Tab-separated table of C-alpha atoms in Angstrom:
chain	number	residue	atom	x	y	z
A	18	MET	CA	-118.432	-119.464	-190.808
A	19	ALA	CA	-115.230	-119.953	-188.851
A	20	GLN	CA	-114.456	-117.422	-185.895
A	21	VAL	CA	-110.652	-116.709	-185.029
A	22	LEU	CA	-110.222	-116.843	-181.014
A	23	GLU	CA	-106.720	-115.617	-179.466
A	24	PHE	CA	-105.289	-118.231	-177.051
A	25	LYS	CA	-103.372	-115.879	-174.337
A	26	LEU	CA	-100.682	-117.231	-171.843
A	27	PRO	CA	-102.733	-118.286	-168.831
A	28	ASP	CA	-101.840	-117.289	-165.191
A	29	LEU	CA	-99.413	-120.234	-164.621
A	30	GLY	CA	-99.610	-119.900	-160.781
A	31	GLU	CA	-97.010	-119.248	-157.923
A	32	GLY	CA	-96.989	-115.561	-158.491
A	33	LEU	CA	-95.224	-116.159	-162.030
A	34	THR	CA	-95.743	-112.972	-164.104
A	35	GLU	CA	-94.325	-114.111	-167.450
A	36	ALA	CA	-92.514	-117.070	-169.208
A	37	GLU	CA	-90.237	-117.580	-172.021
A	38	ILE	CA	-91.376	-119.662	-175.125
A	39	VAL	CA	-88.676	-122.929	-175.196
A	40	ARG	CA	-90.616	-124.660	-177.999
A	41	TRP	CA	-93.803	-124.153	-180.192
A	42	LEU	CA	-95.422	-127.753	-180.403
A	43	VAL	CA	-97.423	-126.660	-183.234
A	44	GLU	CA	-97.129	-125.146	-186.743
A	45	VAL	CA	-99.372	-122.547	-188.517
A	46	GLY	CA	-102.145	-124.735	-190.476
A	47	ASP	CA	-101.945	-127.465	-188.041
A	48	VAL	CA	-105.257	-128.954	-186.573
A	49	VAL	CA	-105.310	-128.821	-182.901
A	50	ALA	CA	-107.705	-130.466	-180.415
A	51	ILE	CA	-109.011	-129.003	-177.164
A	52	ASP	CA	-106.524	-129.688	-174.426
A	53	GLN	CA	-103.731	-130.519	-176.742
A	54	PRO	CA	-100.431	-128.990	-175.630
A	55	VAL	CA	-99.122	-126.016	-177.721
A	56	VAL	CA	-95.945	-124.932	-176.593
A	57	GLU	CA	-93.226	-125.304	-174.058
A	58	VAL	CA	-92.539	-122.604	-171.703
A	59	GLU	CA	-90.146	-121.661	-169.043
A	60	THR	CA	-90.875	-119.823	-166.088
A	61	ALA	CA	-88.656	-118.977	-163.239
A	62	LYS	CA	-90.338	-122.128	-161.447
A	63	ALA	CA	-90.009	-124.735	-164.340
A	64	MET	CA	-90.568	-126.023	-167.623
A	65	VAL	CA	-94.409	-126.556	-168.471
A	66	GLU	CA	-96.506	-127.549	-171.578
A	67	VAL	CA	-99.414	-125.216	-172.136
A	68	PRO	CA	-102.542	-126.465	-173.830
A	69	CYS	CA	-104.972	-124.785	-175.721
A	70	PRO	CA	-108.511	-124.732	-174.505
A	71	TYR	CA	-109.980	-124.549	-178.291
A	72	GLY	CA	-110.247	-126.839	-181.046
A	73	GLY	CA	-109.497	-125.975	-184.752
A	74	VAL	CA	-106.792	-124.993	-187.300
A	75	VAL	CA	-103.727	-122.750	-185.805
A	76	THR	CA	-103.686	-119.427	-188.009
A	77	ALA	CA	-100.911	-117.453	-186.153
A	78	ARG	CA	-98.404	-117.876	-183.650
A	79	PHE	CA	-97.164	-114.960	-181.368
A	80	GLY	CA	-93.615	-114.974	-180.557
A	81	GLU	CA	-90.350	-116.800	-181.707
A	82	GLU	CA	-88.585	-119.451	-179.424
A	83	GLY	CA	-86.388	-117.535	-176.775
A	84	THR	CA	-89.059	-114.748	-176.630
A	85	GLU	CA	-90.352	-113.804	-173.126
A	86	LEU	CA	-93.988	-112.941	-172.761
A	87	PRO	CA	-96.182	-111.507	-169.866
A	88	VAL	CA	-98.926	-113.530	-168.466
A	89	GLY	CA	-102.113	-112.139	-170.949
A	90	ALA	CA	-100.194	-111.901	-174.039
A	91	THR	CA	-101.383	-113.575	-177.088
A	92	LEU	CA	-99.469	-117.001	-177.830
A	93	LEU	CA	-101.820	-117.840	-180.992
A	94	THR	CA	-104.978	-117.691	-182.797
A	95	VAL	CA	-107.216	-120.333	-183.564
A	96	ALA	CA	-110.002	-120.638	-186.323
A	97	VAL	CA	-112.517	-122.661	-184.568
A	98	GLY	CA	-116.083	-123.816	-186.025
A	99	ALA	CA	-114.904	-124.631	-189.383
A	100	PRO	CA	-116.881	-126.561	-191.859
A	101	GLU	CA	-116.188	-130.152	-192.606
A	102	GLY	CA	-114.240	-129.350	-195.499
A	103	LEU	CA	-111.229	-129.017	-193.375
A	104	GLU	CA	-110.883	-132.510	-192.937
A	105	THR	CA	-111.122	-133.772	-196.180
A	106	SER	CA	-108.120	-134.600	-198.484
A	107	GLY	CA	-107.130	-134.526	-202.005
A	108	PRO	CA	-105.779	-131.435	-204.312
A	109	VAL	CA	-107.513	-128.062	-203.704
A	110	THR	CA	-107.139	-124.891	-205.588
A	111	GLN	CA	-104.550	-122.053	-204.197
A	112	GLY	CA	-106.081	-118.889	-203.122
A	113	PRO	CA	-105.226	-115.603	-202.540
A	114	SER	CA	-104.947	-115.376	-198.776
A	115	GLY	CA	-101.981	-114.859	-196.532
A	116	ALA	CA	-102.338	-118.267	-195.081
A	117	ARG	CA	-98.886	-119.221	-195.743
A	118	ASN	CA	-97.593	-116.985	-193.521
A	119	GLY	CA	-95.412	-118.606	-190.503
A	120	SER	CA	-95.381	-117.544	-186.902
A	121	ALA	CA	-95.963	-113.911	-186.085
A	122	PRO	CA	-92.714	-111.480	-185.994
A	123	SER	CA	-91.314	-111.836	-182.438
A	124	GLY	CA	-92.534	-108.843	-180.309
A	125	SER	CA	-95.924	-108.490	-181.992
A	126	SER	CA	-98.806	-107.601	-179.670
A	127	SER	CA	-102.157	-108.150	-180.334
A	128	PRO	CA	-105.121	-105.693	-179.059
A	129	SER	CA	-106.686	-107.475	-176.443
A	130	SER	CA	-110.042	-109.101	-176.322
A	131	SER	CA	-111.892	-111.042	-173.745
A	132	SER	CA	-111.081	-113.295	-171.442
A	133	GLY	CA	-109.747	-117.053	-172.325
A	134	SER	CA	-112.953	-118.219	-170.084
A	135	SER	CA	-115.423	-116.025	-172.315
A	136	GLY	CA	-114.018	-117.271	-175.309
A	137	THR	CA	-114.016	-120.840	-174.152
A	138	GLU	CA	-117.812	-120.945	-173.472
A	139	SER	CA	-118.621	-119.143	-176.855
A	140	SER	CA	-116.579	-122.054	-178.886
A	141	GLY	CA	-116.539	-125.337	-176.323
A	142	GLY	CA	-113.108	-125.083	-175.020
A	143	SER	CA	-112.293	-126.563	-171.794
A	144	GLY	CA	-110.375	-123.623	-169.970
A	145	ASN	CA	-107.576	-125.931	-169.342
A	146	VAL	CA	-104.505	-124.004	-168.532
A	147	LEU	CA	-101.927	-126.433	-167.676
A	148	VAL	CA	-101.394	-130.339	-168.547
A	149	GLY	CA	-102.392	-132.102	-166.002
A	150	TYR	CA	-105.423	-129.756	-164.789
A	151	GLY	CA	-108.662	-129.392	-165.889
A	152	THR	CA	-110.448	-131.919	-168.250
A	153	GLY	CA	-108.479	-135.328	-168.972
A	154	ALA	CA	-109.518	-136.009	-172.476
A	155	PRO	CA	-106.907	-137.535	-174.225
A	156	ALA	CA	-105.321	-134.999	-177.116
A	157	ALA	CA	-106.088	-135.935	-180.611
A	158	ARG	CA	-103.800	-136.838	-182.932
A	159	ARG	CA	-102.076	-134.022	-184.649
A	160	ARG	CA	-103.260	-132.915	-188.344
A	161	ARG	CA	-101.796	-130.220	-190.670
A	162	ILE	CA	-103.819	-128.554	-192.997
A	163	ARG	CA	-101.975	-127.073	-196.043
A	164	PRO	CA	-101.947	-123.263	-195.896
A	165	ASP	CA	-103.739	-123.183	-199.540
A	166	ARG	CA	-106.820	-124.967	-198.028
A	167	LEU	CA	-107.724	-121.631	-195.860
A	168	ASP	CA	-108.615	-119.424	-198.707
A	169	GLY	CA	-112.320	-120.353	-198.982
A	170	THR	CA	-111.497	-122.373	-202.037
A	171	PRO	CA	-114.013	-125.848	-202.550
A	172	THR	CA	-112.418	-129.034	-202.127
A	173	LEU	CA	-113.353	-132.120	-204.406
A	174	SER	CA	-116.015	-132.963	-201.957
A	175	GLY	CA	-117.223	-129.483	-202.662
A	176	ALA	CA	-117.426	-128.436	-198.888
A	177	LEU	CA	-115.727	-124.779	-198.329
A	178	THR	CA	-112.596	-124.575	-196.543
A	179	VAL	CA	-112.038	-121.022	-194.761
A	180	GLU	CA	-109.720	-118.243	-195.240
A	181	ALA	CA	-108.072	-117.103	-191.777
A	182	PRO	CA	-105.877	-114.284	-191.803
A	183	VAL	CA	-102.344	-114.894	-189.988
A	184	SER	CA	-100.909	-111.747	-189.730
A	185	GLU	CA	-103.537	-109.739	-188.124
A	186	ALA	CA	-104.879	-110.047	-184.709
A	187	PRO	CA	-108.590	-109.591	-184.075
A	188	ALA	CA	-109.856	-106.273	-183.638
A	189	SER	CA	-109.657	-104.484	-180.170
A	190	GLY	CA	-112.252	-105.534	-177.692
A	191	ALA	CA	-113.644	-108.424	-180.121
A	192	PRO	CA	-113.252	-111.879	-178.316
A	193	VAL	CA	-114.027	-113.309	-182.002
A	194	VAL	CA	-113.566	-112.464	-185.276
A	195	PRO	CA	-115.953	-114.119	-188.060
A	196	VAL	CA	-113.829	-114.989	-191.204
A	197	PRO	CA	-115.743	-114.948	-194.508
A	198	ALA	CA	-115.063	-117.463	-197.484
A	199	ALA	CA	-112.905	-116.118	-200.291
A	200	SER	CA	-113.341	-116.979	-203.942
A	201	SER	CA	-110.497	-118.479	-205.388
A	202	THR	CA	-108.242	-117.044	-207.916
A	203	ALA	CA	-105.509	-117.902	-210.448
A	204	ALA	CA	-102.300	-118.516	-209.035
A	205	PRO	CA	-100.026	-115.702	-209.556
A	206	GLY	CA	-96.879	-115.944	-211.363
A	207	PHE	CA	-93.321	-116.982	-210.473
A	208	ALA	CA	-90.516	-114.149	-209.705
A	209	ALA	CA	-86.448	-114.557	-209.828
A	210	PRO	CA	-85.252	-115.870	-206.443
A	211	GLY	CA	-84.367	-112.749	-204.452
A	212	SER	CA	-86.069	-110.067	-206.360
A	213	VAL	CA	-86.976	-106.774	-204.580
A	214	ALA	CA	-90.694	-105.806	-204.555
A	215	PRO	CA	-92.038	-102.802	-202.916
A	216	VAL	CA	-92.620	-102.837	-199.129
A	217	SER	CA	-96.099	-104.002	-198.158
A	218	ASP	CA	-97.802	-103.929	-194.966
A	219	GLY	CA	-99.478	-107.310	-195.416
A	220	PRO	CA	-98.453	-110.482	-194.380
A	221	VAL	CA	-94.755	-111.817	-195.247
A	222	PRO	CA	-95.300	-115.176	-197.281
A	223	VAL	CA	-93.025	-117.271	-195.378
A	224	VAL	CA	-93.650	-120.483	-194.018
A	225	SER	CA	-90.255	-121.629	-192.972
A	226	PRO	CA	-89.007	-120.550	-189.442
A	227	LEU	CA	-85.446	-121.251	-190.808
A	228	VAL	CA	-85.910	-118.740	-193.475
A	229	ARG	CA	-87.293	-116.046	-191.411
A	230	ARG	CA	-84.245	-116.716	-189.021
A	231	LEU	CA	-81.807	-116.481	-191.840
A	232	ALA	CA	-83.314	-113.120	-192.836
A	233	ARG	CA	-83.145	-111.968	-189.536
A	234	GLN	CA	-79.685	-112.808	-189.049
A	235	HIS	CA	-78.682	-110.961	-192.188
A	236	ASP	CA	-81.021	-107.937	-191.678
A	237	ILE	CA	-82.857	-108.676	-194.824
A	238	ASP	CA	-86.252	-106.971	-194.762
A	239	LEU	CA	-88.452	-110.085	-196.009
A	240	ARG	CA	-91.427	-107.176	-196.834
A	241	ARG	CA	-88.750	-106.100	-199.909
A	242	LEU	CA	-88.513	-109.420	-201.243
A	243	THR	CA	-90.491	-111.405	-204.023
A	244	GLY	CA	-90.654	-114.931	-203.466
A	245	SER	CA	-89.876	-117.369	-206.309
A	246	GLY	CA	-92.643	-120.040	-204.709
A	247	PRO	CA	-95.972	-120.807	-205.470
A	248	ASP	CA	-98.108	-117.568	-205.077
A	249	GLY	CA	-94.971	-115.662	-204.225
A	250	LEU	CA	-94.027	-117.907	-201.311
A	251	ILE	CA	-90.502	-116.554	-200.111
A	252	LEU	CA	-88.019	-119.687	-200.191
A	253	ARG	CA	-84.572	-119.871	-198.878
A	254	ALA	CA	-83.004	-119.370	-202.191
A	255	ASP	CA	-84.714	-115.795	-202.168
A	256	VAL	CA	-83.067	-115.112	-198.969
A	257	ASP	CA	-79.822	-116.546	-200.121
A	258	GLY	CA	-80.165	-114.380	-203.371
A	259	ALA	CA	-80.525	-111.305	-201.414
A	260	ILE	CA	-77.851	-112.229	-199.219
A	261	ARG	CA	-75.582	-112.287	-202.002
A	262	GLN	CA	-76.859	-109.086	-203.301
A	263	ALA	CA	-76.313	-107.165	-200.210
A	264	GLU	CA	-72.513	-108.249	-200.067
A	265	GLU	CA	-71.797	-107.556	-203.566
A	266	THR	CA	-73.187	-104.081	-202.744
A	267	GLU	CA	-71.216	-103.472	-199.664
A	268	ALA	CA	-68.164	-104.652	-201.400
A	269	ALA	CA	-68.725	-102.413	-204.125
A	270	LYS	CA	-69.014	-99.343	-201.715
A	271	THR	CA	-66.143	-100.549	-199.729
A	272	ARG	CA	-63.369	-100.737	-203.049
A	273	PRO	CA	-63.583	-97.002	-203.855
A	274	ALA	CA	-62.770	-96.175	-200.287
A	275	ARG	CA	-59.904	-98.448	-199.998
A	276	ALA	CA	-58.361	-97.227	-203.233
A	277	ALA	CA	-58.536	-93.591	-202.092
A	278	ALA	CA	-57.011	-94.403	-198.512
A	279	ALA	CA	-53.980	-96.378	-200.569
A	280	PRO	CA	-50.943	-93.887	-201.034
A	281	THR	CA	-50.302	-93.379	-204.750
A	282	GLY	CA	-47.831	-95.942	-206.032
A	283	ALA	CA	-48.150	-98.160	-203.503
A	284	SER	CA	-48.769	-101.889	-203.526
A	285	PRO	CA	-51.880	-103.384	-201.887
A	286	ALA	CA	-49.441	-105.425	-199.574
A	287	ALA	CA	-47.594	-101.952	-198.685
A	288	ALA	CA	-50.981	-100.443	-197.584
A	289	SER	CA	-51.189	-100.299	-193.456
A	290	PRO	CA	-53.841	-102.888	-192.519
A	291	VAL	CA	-57.139	-101.409	-190.772
A	292	ALA	CA	-56.981	-101.917	-186.964
A	293	SER	CA	-59.825	-104.503	-185.913
A	294	ALA	CA	-62.540	-103.513	-183.379
A	295	ALA	CA	-62.299	-104.722	-180.105
A	296	PRO	CA	-64.599	-107.846	-179.565
A	297	ALA	CA	-67.836	-106.910	-177.931
A	298	ALA	CA	-68.782	-108.376	-174.252
A	299	GLU	CA	-71.382	-110.912	-173.969
A	300	ARG	CA	-74.699	-109.912	-172.521
A	301	ILE	CA	-76.865	-112.898	-171.093
A	302	PRO	CA	-80.289	-111.739	-169.954
A	303	LEU	CA	-81.320	-113.062	-166.272
A	304	ARG	CA	-84.459	-114.682	-167.053
A	305	GLY	CA	-86.043	-118.131	-166.738
A	306	VAL	CA	-84.460	-120.133	-163.712
A	307	ARG	CA	-81.426	-118.382	-163.564
A	308	GLY	CA	-83.134	-115.141	-163.189
A	309	ALA	CA	-85.084	-116.684	-160.319
A	310	VAL	CA	-82.031	-118.101	-158.536
A	311	ALA	CA	-80.595	-114.501	-158.754
A	312	ASP	CA	-83.586	-112.725	-157.548
A	313	LYS	CA	-83.909	-115.174	-154.471
A	314	LEU	CA	-80.322	-115.031	-153.715
A	315	SER	CA	-80.120	-111.178	-153.582
A	316	ARG	CA	-83.117	-111.393	-151.606
A	317	SER	CA	-81.905	-113.617	-149.104
A	318	ARG	CA	-78.404	-111.846	-148.756
A	319	THR	CA	-80.594	-108.383	-148.296
A	320	GLU	CA	-82.852	-109.767	-145.964
A	321	ILE	CA	-81.476	-112.274	-143.779
A	322	PRO	CA	-78.648	-111.612	-141.303
A	323	ASP	CA	-76.939	-114.909	-141.660
A	324	ALA	CA	-74.115	-116.443	-139.900
A	325	THR	CA	-72.299	-119.904	-140.501
A	326	CYS	CA	-70.835	-122.416	-138.166
A	327	TRP	CA	-69.089	-125.481	-139.441
A	328	VAL	CA	-67.114	-128.998	-138.092
A	329	ASP	CA	-65.386	-131.972	-139.442
A	330	ALA	CA	-66.825	-135.209	-138.705
A	331	ASP	CA	-65.405	-138.819	-139.022
A	332	ALA	CA	-67.839	-140.572	-141.556
A	333	THR	CA	-66.159	-143.857	-141.588
A	334	GLU	CA	-68.929	-145.517	-139.375
A	335	LEU	CA	-71.834	-144.113	-141.342
A	336	MET	CA	-70.273	-145.387	-144.747
A	337	ALA	CA	-69.805	-148.405	-143.121
A	338	VAL	CA	-73.533	-148.818	-142.033
A	339	ARG	CA	-74.621	-148.114	-145.441
A	340	ALA	CA	-72.477	-150.465	-146.879
A	341	ALA	CA	-74.172	-153.124	-144.554
A	342	MET	CA	-77.818	-151.571	-145.266
A	343	ASN	CA	-77.204	-152.179	-149.044
A	344	ALA	CA	-75.716	-155.560	-148.866
A	345	ALA	CA	-78.149	-156.825	-147.060
A	346	THR	CA	-80.090	-159.946	-148.580
A	347	GLY	CA	-83.099	-162.120	-147.601
A	348	PRO	CA	-86.317	-160.578	-146.342
A	349	SER	CA	-84.081	-157.357	-144.667
A	350	ALA	CA	-83.261	-156.317	-148.714
A	351	GLY	CA	-84.663	-153.255	-150.047
A	352	PRO	CA	-83.525	-150.621	-152.526
A	353	LYS	CA	-80.048	-149.143	-152.174
A	354	VAL	CA	-79.939	-146.346	-149.543
A	355	SER	CA	-77.709	-143.276	-150.917
A	356	VAL	CA	-75.435	-141.254	-148.609
A	357	LEU	CA	-77.856	-138.126	-149.069
A	358	ALA	CA	-80.966	-140.119	-147.979
A	359	LEU	CA	-79.106	-140.842	-144.879
A	360	LEU	CA	-77.927	-137.260	-144.022
A	361	ALA	CA	-81.668	-135.969	-144.799
A	362	ARG	CA	-82.807	-138.425	-142.247
A	363	ILE	CA	-80.167	-137.076	-139.848
A	364	CYS	CA	-81.755	-133.712	-140.366
A	365	THR	CA	-85.107	-134.506	-139.766
A	366	ALA	CA	-84.025	-136.148	-136.409
A	367	ALA	CA	-81.757	-133.054	-135.765
A	368	LEU	CA	-84.817	-130.566	-136.507
A	369	ALA	CA	-87.074	-132.555	-134.136
A	370	ARG	CA	-84.466	-131.419	-131.568
A	371	PHE	CA	-84.061	-127.999	-132.620
A	372	PRO	CA	-87.378	-126.602	-134.187
A	373	GLU	CA	-86.200	-123.258	-134.156
A	374	LEU	CA	-84.316	-123.891	-137.194
A	375	ASN	CA	-87.754	-125.126	-139.011
A	376	SER	CA	-89.079	-121.822	-139.180
A	377	THR	CA	-89.633	-118.237	-141.324
A	378	VAL	CA	-89.678	-114.776	-140.385
A	379	ASP	CA	-92.738	-112.845	-141.046
A	380	THR	CA	-91.001	-109.212	-141.124
A	381	GLU	CA	-94.506	-107.196	-141.608
A	382	ALA	CA	-95.960	-108.411	-138.487
A	383	ARG	CA	-92.452	-108.909	-136.724
A	384	GLU	CA	-93.110	-112.572	-135.667
A	385	ILE	CA	-90.827	-115.910	-135.810
A	386	VAL	CA	-93.376	-118.754	-137.655
A	387	ARG	CA	-92.101	-122.268	-136.368
A	388	LEU	CA	-93.504	-124.567	-139.002
A	389	PRO	CA	-95.283	-128.138	-137.835
A	390	GLY	CA	-93.942	-130.197	-140.529
A	391	VAL	CA	-90.711	-130.449	-142.287
A	392	HIS	CA	-90.346	-130.125	-146.040
A	393	LEU	CA	-87.048	-130.803	-146.750
A	394	GLY	CA	-85.458	-129.297	-149.975
A	395	PHE	CA	-82.269	-130.529	-151.748
A	396	ALA	CA	-79.899	-128.891	-154.266
A	397	ALA	CA	-79.874	-130.300	-157.755
A	398	GLN	CA	-77.756	-128.922	-160.331
A	399	THR	CA	-79.307	-129.546	-163.727
A	400	GLU	CA	-78.778	-128.242	-167.408
A	401	ARG	CA	-81.101	-125.264	-167.105
A	402	GLY	CA	-79.254	-124.300	-163.869
A	403	LEU	CA	-79.433	-124.967	-160.034
A	404	VAL	CA	-83.001	-125.904	-158.668
A	405	VAL	CA	-84.307	-126.838	-155.299
A	406	PRO	CA	-87.066	-130.209	-155.365
A	407	VAL	CA	-89.138	-130.439	-151.952
A	408	VAL	CA	-89.193	-133.718	-150.496
A	409	ARG	CA	-93.159	-133.216	-148.730
A	410	ASP	CA	-93.471	-134.378	-145.165
A	411	ALA	CA	-89.870	-135.650	-144.839
A	412	HIS	CA	-90.276	-135.721	-140.706
A	413	THR	CA	-92.485	-138.639	-141.450
A	414	ARG	CA	-90.451	-140.862	-143.607
A	415	ASN	CA	-87.315	-143.490	-143.089
A	416	ALA	CA	-84.148	-143.189	-144.894
A	417	GLU	CA	-85.546	-145.572	-147.580
A	418	SER	CA	-88.751	-143.396	-148.296
A	419	ILE	CA	-86.657	-140.123	-148.533
A	420	GLY	CA	-84.143	-141.481	-150.869
A	421	ALA	CA	-86.918	-142.934	-153.225
A	422	GLU	CA	-88.327	-139.692	-153.343
A	423	ILE	CA	-85.131	-137.856	-153.684
A	424	ALA	CA	-84.312	-140.264	-156.987
A	425	ARG	CA	-87.836	-139.674	-158.418
A	426	LEU	CA	-87.555	-135.807	-157.755
A	427	THR	CA	-83.747	-135.878	-159.223
A	428	GLU	CA	-84.933	-137.536	-162.415
A	429	LEU	CA	-87.914	-134.924	-162.912
A	430	ALA	CA	-85.292	-132.247	-162.272
A	431	ARG	CA	-82.629	-133.639	-165.120
A	432	THR	CA	-85.627	-133.818	-167.473
A	433	GLY	CA	-87.300	-130.495	-166.783
A	434	LYS	CA	-90.495	-131.778	-165.850
A	435	LEU	CA	-90.785	-130.538	-162.419
A	436	SER	CA	-93.760	-128.757	-161.541
A	437	PRO	CA	-93.918	-125.353	-159.891
A	438	ALA	CA	-95.577	-127.053	-156.786
A	439	GLN	CA	-92.617	-129.434	-156.536
A	440	LEU	CA	-89.825	-126.604	-156.109
A	441	THR	CA	-91.967	-124.350	-153.408
A	442	GLY	CA	-92.919	-124.671	-149.818
A	443	GLY	CA	-89.580	-126.125	-148.776
A	444	THR	CA	-88.879	-125.297	-145.018
A	445	PHE	CA	-85.262	-126.386	-144.559
A	446	THR	CA	-82.438	-127.331	-147.334
A	447	LEU	CA	-79.784	-129.621	-147.775
A	448	ASN	CA	-76.858	-128.816	-149.986
A	449	ASN	CA	-74.560	-131.729	-151.052
A	450	TYR	CA	-71.812	-129.700	-152.927
A	451	GLY	CA	-69.520	-132.593	-151.843
A	452	VAL	CA	-70.565	-133.728	-155.623
A	453	PHE	CA	-68.639	-131.436	-156.659
A	454	GLY	CA	-65.310	-132.206	-155.153
A	455	VAL	CA	-64.999	-129.411	-152.934
A	456	ASP	CA	-64.906	-129.789	-149.084
A	457	GLY	CA	-66.374	-126.972	-147.571
A	458	SER	CA	-68.605	-123.646	-148.267
A	459	THR	CA	-70.821	-121.139	-146.938
A	460	PRO	CA	-74.327	-121.599	-148.273
A	461	ILE	CA	-76.654	-118.858	-149.242
A	462	ILE	CA	-80.180	-119.627	-147.203
A	463	ASN	CA	-82.882	-120.500	-149.623
A	464	HIS	CA	-85.186	-117.424	-148.761
A	465	PRO	CA	-87.577	-117.472	-146.754
A	466	GLU	CA	-85.989	-120.377	-144.954
A	467	ALA	CA	-84.080	-120.208	-141.651
A	468	ALA	CA	-81.229	-122.243	-142.550
A	469	MET	CA	-79.124	-125.061	-144.966
A	470	LEU	CA	-77.030	-127.625	-144.113
A	471	GLY	CA	-74.164	-128.046	-146.442
A	472	VAL	CA	-71.948	-131.064	-147.131
A	473	GLY	CA	-68.571	-131.397	-148.478
A	474	ARG	CA	-67.060	-134.760	-149.931
A	475	ILE	CA	-66.216	-137.539	-148.142
A	476	MET	CA	-62.792	-138.285	-148.433
A	477	PRO	CA	-59.763	-140.054	-146.586
A	478	LYS	CA	-57.853	-137.645	-144.095
A	479	PRO	CA	-55.458	-138.531	-141.264
A	480	TRP	CA	-57.540	-138.498	-138.111
A	481	VAL	CA	-56.922	-139.453	-134.651
A	482	HIS	CA	-59.217	-142.354	-133.440
A	483	GLN	CA	-59.256	-143.816	-130.079
A	484	GLY	CA	-56.058	-142.244	-129.210
A	485	GLU	CA	-54.345	-143.372	-132.448
A	486	LEU	CA	-53.498	-141.577	-135.865
A	487	ALA	CA	-55.513	-143.246	-138.598
A	488	VAL	CA	-56.690	-142.960	-142.280
A	489	ARG	CA	-60.410	-142.220	-141.825
A	490	GLN	CA	-63.516	-140.919	-144.183
A	491	VAL	CA	-63.839	-137.273	-143.246
A	492	VAL	CA	-66.660	-134.673	-144.233
A	493	GLN	CA	-66.992	-131.207	-143.591
A	494	LEU	CA	-70.346	-130.045	-142.310
A	495	SER	CA	-71.414	-126.347	-142.628
A	496	LEU	CA	-74.731	-124.757	-141.569
A	497	THR	CA	-75.840	-121.417	-142.492
A	498	PHE	CA	-78.682	-119.725	-140.334
A	499	ASP	CA	-80.966	-116.963	-140.075
A	500	HIS	CA	-79.585	-115.079	-136.911
A	501	ARG	CA	-83.157	-113.791	-136.243
A	502	VAL	CA	-84.639	-116.921	-135.530
A	503	CYS	CA	-81.995	-118.367	-132.728
A	504	ASP	CA	-78.330	-117.474	-131.602
A	505	GLY	CA	-75.190	-119.395	-131.830
A	506	GLY	CA	-75.859	-121.811	-129.189
A	507	THR	CA	-78.832	-123.342	-131.113
A	508	ALA	CA	-77.071	-123.491	-134.307
A	509	GLY	CA	-74.066	-125.184	-132.685
A	510	GLY	CA	-76.202	-127.667	-130.724
A	511	PHE	CA	-77.912	-128.601	-134.068
A	512	LEU	CA	-74.663	-128.878	-136.048
A	513	ARG	CA	-72.982	-130.893	-133.168
A	514	TYR	CA	-76.128	-133.377	-133.222
A	515	VAL	CA	-75.810	-133.888	-136.490
A	516	ALA	CA	-71.942	-134.672	-136.781
A	517	ASP	CA	-72.416	-137.041	-133.775
A	518	CYS	CA	-75.019	-138.863	-136.192
A	519	VAL	CA	-72.651	-139.070	-138.928
A	520	GLU	CA	-69.788	-140.312	-136.878
A	521	GLN	CA	-71.861	-142.550	-134.475
A	522	PRO	CA	-75.057	-143.889	-136.646
A	523	ALA	CA	-76.788	-145.623	-133.640
A	524	VAL	CA	-77.557	-142.322	-132.107
A	525	LEU	CA	-80.429	-142.443	-134.476
A	526	LEU	CA	-81.713	-145.369	-133.147
A	527	ARG	CA	-83.198	-143.131	-130.008
A	528	THR	CA	-85.409	-141.099	-132.391
A	529	LEU	CA	-86.898	-144.511	-134.436
């Protein structure tokens, strides 16, 4: 006899309390293996795939794509411990169960049950919560079981399949629910597309998420429809028919009202047009990455008394040095070094001279905490919004190593595969907003850090060089710092050292 287990949204770490469903990786009726990813969720830190610790048949999904769920909410239910008949193939007899139901309605909740760990122990699950953690067994190939094989009807091999309800969650306080086998019945008749049926409290026989979405967009109550598919399955044609019927009913209601409003003897063309309503403002929820950025920036502005200083620097020599490094051949050749990698190496050298800026403030203890190592964050704009990947132990790396790590993290950011650990723990941030074609900015400190260096675009400008006016490659550097950790003299000294290294890269040789 099969048991239906609830798989709840696990604690994803880093203090995260909720996640948004981005994409379901399984459908109702799919056979999943232990630790197989079943859903892709987006947290305030990153986008991750969540594996299911149970192996069995997916009987229900809770939440549509785009739904935000708190940690501990039910994601899906899985029928485990089913007989071997689930894996047989061949035609089967259709049963009366509601296993054809698709994903559970958005916002539906399930009564609380025992923790996922206890359910894992009883079912042989792994306890895995994120891809890359826990057991390392490869995920089995996904197989789909037709919903009509979850009704307890014998298959050709004589084994019994299992009926697994898809719309009703397990009873409160019960971690598992035994599902008895059901006897087969004759298939019901077929109804005309879009016909109306009495409202039912049972499961809605809809498999396709597209059909559900179409009904939701047109305010069609699926429980009032009688499906024309097998066993009353609601098809798209049924929803289209209901939409047309609703439009005709609405048009019939408005025609008498328009006729009464028109003056006697006046032609339709002479009737005054009805003023159109003003378009409603668009409301965009602050959640996911956008919400996390908003919270962090607001907290930074609220808690940190920041100040900004800036300076223009002649980057002609730095660009020449970079060109020479990348043009080197033979034994001295190596990977290409980016301007951002050179600026990052300059930052680590400057922080070694001015450690006050590599610190944080413990407001409860009223202490400044100077950090022993430099974990350098760099701002990266992606399709999902602004993220700040962190180069660990940047103070121990050279320009080539920093550049390779920046390239690796940037690629992960673009594909949305950065883990929460790769987005946290920074001690200082480098922001290259020059890629957007702007010269200067006043960066907002990445809380709880103490400073951020901003770099504008490098472009030809008139510059006095060796007593003569010349065209040089000029960049504007800006430093925003927490005035609690240091005074203007320290911040000015840091920024001046960075500018000196940009103008005369040979200054770095002293720290190599």
